[in-house]
Amino acid sequence: EVQLVESGGGLVKPGGSLRLSCAASGFTFSSYSMNWVRQAPGKGLEWVSSISSSSSYIYYADSVKGRFTISRDNAKNSLYLQMNSLRAEDTAVYYCARPIGWGQGTLVTVSS
Amino acid sequence: NFMLTQPHSVSESPGKTVTISCTRSSGSIASNYVQWYQQRPGSSPTTVIYEDNQRPSGVPDRFSGSIDSSSNSASLTISGLKTEDEADYYCQSYDSSTWVFGGGTKLTVL
């Protein structure tokens, strides 16, 4: 069974940084592209970033380009999202996701 | 770039069948796989359909997916509605290697 467990969320001031992690199990992590998706309070789903299985291809939504960095460690079955220069509009639950398989999410709140 | 448009809400009675549409604004709906996600209140999304019409293990066969090139849309059909099906449903497809989501449809079963 695919399991994805996010961690690292919390309260941070505007302009601050946070690093999210996602621990994967139940599938061959190194064979799959992975994604971060976020959901602002009361809003729909928004794709944030994707990384290919070997990290060769990386993509970002325009809303986070230049501020967020996605990475992975296949030896540790882990996915990461480094978030810098955070803004109030980045407040959301962040999910680690595959087409089949989502984590439970971790809440990021950006507020002074 | 393209958008996926879903109805904001649908409602139907228990035991009935409901269909939720997802219309692609440009480019062919058939050119990229479509997934459907269910999100119950207070929970994370779960996949109910992947690759247009495939059900993950554990998803009942009351859930089915299809695409229609004539209307350039994908559809999620839920038959034999149960109150537990009440949730938000999102379609998702690909634009090159990025994900595109529909705005979501709130299904009310009453």
PDB file of C-alpha atoms in Angstrom, chain B residues 7-105:
ATOM      1  CA  PRO B   7     -19.538  22.246 -12.362  1.00  0.00           C
ATOM      2  CA  HIS B   8     -19.369  23.931  -8.981  1.00  0.00           C
ATOM      3  CA  SER B   9     -21.871  21.559  -7.408  1.00  0.00           C
ATOM      4  CA  VAL B  10     -24.180  18.644  -8.122  1.00  0.00           C
ATOM      5  CA  SER B  11     -26.727  16.878  -5.971  1.00  0.00           C
ATOM      6  CA  GLU B  12     -28.585  13.615  -6.215  1.00  0.00           C
ATOM      7  CA  SER B  13     -30.472  11.162  -4.050  1.00  0.00           C
ATOM      8  CA  PRO B  14     -29.112   7.971  -2.513  1.00  0.00           C
ATOM      9  CA  GLY B  15     -29.260   5.018  -4.887  1.00  0.00           C
ATOM     10  CA  LYS B  16     -29.242   7.213  -7.987  1.00  0.00           C
ATOM     11  CA  THR B  17     -26.475   7.839 -10.528  1.00  0.00           C
ATOM     12  CA  VAL B  18     -24.576  11.101 -10.941  1.00  0.00           C
ATOM     13  CA  THR B  19     -22.072  12.217 -13.548  1.00  0.00           C
ATOM     14  CA  ILE B  20     -19.505  14.972 -13.011  1.00  0.00           C
ATOM     15  CA  SER B  21     -17.952  16.537 -16.088  1.00  0.00           C
ATOM     16  CA  CYS B  22     -14.489  18.009 -16.618  1.00  0.00           C
ATOM     17  CA  THR B  23     -14.060  20.008 -19.823  1.00  0.00           C
ATOM     18  CA  ARG B  24     -10.650  20.824 -21.268  1.00  0.00           C
ATOM     19  CA  SER B  25     -10.390  24.344 -22.696  1.00  0.00           C
ATOM     20  CA  SER B  26      -7.832  23.670 -25.418  1.00  0.00           C
ATOM     21  CA  GLY B  27      -6.004  20.698 -26.794  1.00  0.00           C
ATOM     22  CA  SER B  28      -7.466  17.215 -26.891  1.00  0.00           C
ATOM     23  CA  ILE B  29      -8.794  15.614 -23.709  1.00  0.00           C
ATOM     24  CA  ALA B  30      -7.466  12.335 -25.074  1.00  0.00           C
ATOM     25  CA  SER B  31      -3.884  13.548 -25.312  1.00  0.00           C
ATOM     26  CA  ASN B  32      -3.177  13.264 -21.579  1.00  0.00           C
ATOM     27  CA  TYR B  33      -4.495  10.965 -18.889  1.00  0.00           C
ATOM     28  CA  VAL B  34      -7.173  12.236 -16.510  1.00  0.00           C
ATOM     29  CA  GLN B  35      -7.353  11.380 -12.824  1.00  0.00           C
ATOM     30  CA  TRP B  36     -10.234  11.943 -10.406  1.00  0.00           C
ATOM     31  CA  TYR B  37      -9.751  12.603  -6.702  1.00  0.00           C
ATOM     32  CA  GLN B  38     -12.283  12.454  -3.894  1.00  0.00           C
ATOM     33  CA  GLN B  39     -11.855  14.698  -0.880  1.00  0.00           C
ATOM     34  CA  ARG B  40     -14.185  14.218   2.047  1.00  0.00           C
ATOM     35  CA  PRO B  41     -14.495  17.081   4.550  1.00  0.00           C
ATOM     36  CA  GLY B  42     -11.437  17.340   6.749  1.00  0.00           C
ATOM     37  CA  SER B  43      -9.528  14.649   4.847  1.00  0.00           C
ATOM     38  CA  SER B  44      -6.813  14.518   2.244  1.00  0.00           C
ATOM     39  CA  PRO B  45      -7.656  13.656  -1.372  1.00  0.00           C
ATOM     40  CA  THR B  46      -7.801  10.034  -2.478  1.00  0.00           C
ATOM     41  CA  THR B  47      -7.685   8.689  -6.004  1.00  0.00           C
ATOM     42  CA  VAL B  48     -10.905   7.157  -7.312  1.00  0.00           C
ATOM     43  CA  ILE B  49      -9.963   7.025 -11.025  1.00  0.00           C
ATOM     44  CA  TYR B  50      -6.560   7.149 -12.714  1.00  0.00           C
ATOM     45  CA  GLU B  51      -5.511   6.991 -16.374  1.00  0.00           C
ATOM     46  CA  ASP B  52      -8.997   8.011 -17.568  1.00  0.00           C
ATOM     47  CA  ASN B  53     -10.880   4.913 -16.437  1.00  0.00           C
ATOM     48  CA  GLN B  54      -8.794   2.777 -14.074  1.00  0.00           C
ATOM     49  CA  ARG B  55      -9.855   2.164 -10.477  1.00  0.00           C
ATOM     50  CA  PRO B  56      -7.255   1.770  -7.744  1.00  0.00           C
ATOM     51  CA  SER B  57      -7.658  -1.306  -5.620  1.00  0.00           C
ATOM     52  CA  GLY B  58     -10.263  -0.758  -2.953  1.00  0.00           C
ATOM     53  CA  VAL B  59     -12.348   1.701  -4.960  1.00  0.00           C
ATOM     54  CA  PRO B  60     -15.788   0.182  -5.599  1.00  0.00           C
ATOM     55  CA  ASP B  61     -16.933  -0.423  -9.155  1.00  0.00           C
ATOM     56  CA  ARG B  62     -19.716   2.107  -8.569  1.00  0.00           C
ATOM     57  CA  PHE B  63     -17.073   4.623  -9.648  1.00  0.00           C
ATOM     58  CA  SER B  64     -16.225   4.810 -13.349  1.00  0.00           C
ATOM     59  CA  GLY B  65     -14.380   7.240 -15.591  1.00  0.00           C
ATOM     60  CA  SER B  66     -14.573   8.021 -19.275  1.00  0.00           C
ATOM     61  CA  ILE B  67     -13.485  10.566 -21.854  1.00  0.00           C
ATOM     62  CA  ASP B  68     -15.482  12.001 -24.741  1.00  0.00           C
ATOM     63  CA  SER B  69     -13.522  13.551 -27.561  1.00  0.00           C
ATOM     64  CA  SER B  70     -16.628  15.118 -29.109  1.00  0.00           C
ATOM     65  CA  SER B  71     -17.184  17.315 -26.051  1.00  0.00           C
ATOM     66  CA  ASN B  72     -13.488  17.365 -25.137  1.00  0.00           C
ATOM     67  CA  SER B  73     -14.362  16.315 -21.645  1.00  0.00           C
ATOM     68  CA  ALA B  74     -13.817  13.629 -19.061  1.00  0.00           C
ATOM     69  CA  SER B  75     -16.560  12.317 -16.816  1.00  0.00           C
ATOM     70  CA  LEU B  76     -16.768  10.644 -13.441  1.00  0.00           C
ATOM     71  CA  THR B  77     -19.889   8.560 -12.939  1.00  0.00           C
ATOM     72  CA  ILE B  78     -20.963   7.299  -9.538  1.00  0.00           C
ATOM     73  CA  SER B  79     -23.809   4.805  -9.486  1.00  0.00           C
ATOM     74  CA  GLY B  80     -25.817   3.544  -6.517  1.00  0.00           C
ATOM     75  CA  LEU B  81     -25.024   6.730  -4.612  1.00  0.00           C
ATOM     76  CA  LYS B  82     -24.359   6.434  -0.902  1.00  0.00           C
ATOM     77  CA  THR B  83     -24.266   9.185   1.673  1.00  0.00           C
ATOM     78  CA  GLU B  84     -20.549   8.442   2.142  1.00  0.00           C
ATOM     79  CA  ASP B  85     -19.953   9.599  -1.452  1.00  0.00           C
ATOM     80  CA  GLU B  86     -20.712  13.159  -0.384  1.00  0.00           C
ATOM     81  CA  ALA B  87     -17.425  14.959  -1.005  1.00  0.00           C
ATOM     82  CA  ASP B  88     -15.517  17.314  -3.268  1.00  0.00           C
ATOM     83  CA  TYR B  89     -14.293  15.757  -6.510  1.00  0.00           C
ATOM     84  CA  TYR B  90     -11.390  17.102  -8.548  1.00  0.00           C
ATOM     85  CA  CYS B  91     -10.271  16.147 -12.036  1.00  0.00           C
ATOM     86  CA  GLN B  92      -6.590  16.449 -12.936  1.00  0.00           C
ATOM     87  CA  SER B  93      -4.624  16.131 -16.145  1.00  0.00           C
ATOM     88  CA  TYR B  94      -1.195  17.075 -17.486  1.00  0.00           C
ATOM     89  CA  ASP B  95       0.177  20.063 -19.367  1.00  0.00           C
ATOM     90  CA  SER B  96       3.575  18.808 -20.504  1.00  0.00           C
ATOM     91  CA  SER B  97       4.911  17.563 -17.165  1.00  0.00           C
ATOM     92  CA  THR B  98       2.872  19.824 -14.905  1.00  0.00           C
ATOM     93  CA  TRP B  99      -0.416  18.994 -13.247  1.00  0.00           C
ATOM     94  CA  VAL B 100      -3.613  20.897 -14.036  1.00  0.00           C
ATOM     95  CA  PHE B 101      -6.598  20.641 -11.683  1.00  0.00           C
ATOM     96  CA  GLY B 102     -10.228  21.395 -12.237  1.00  0.00           C
ATOM     97  CA  GLY B 103     -11.839  23.738  -9.752  1.00  0.00           C
ATOM     98  CA  GLY B 104     -13.642  20.920  -7.959  1.00  0.00           C
ATOM     99  CA  THR B 105     -17.255  19.797  -7.731  1.00  0.00           C
TER     100      THR B 105
END
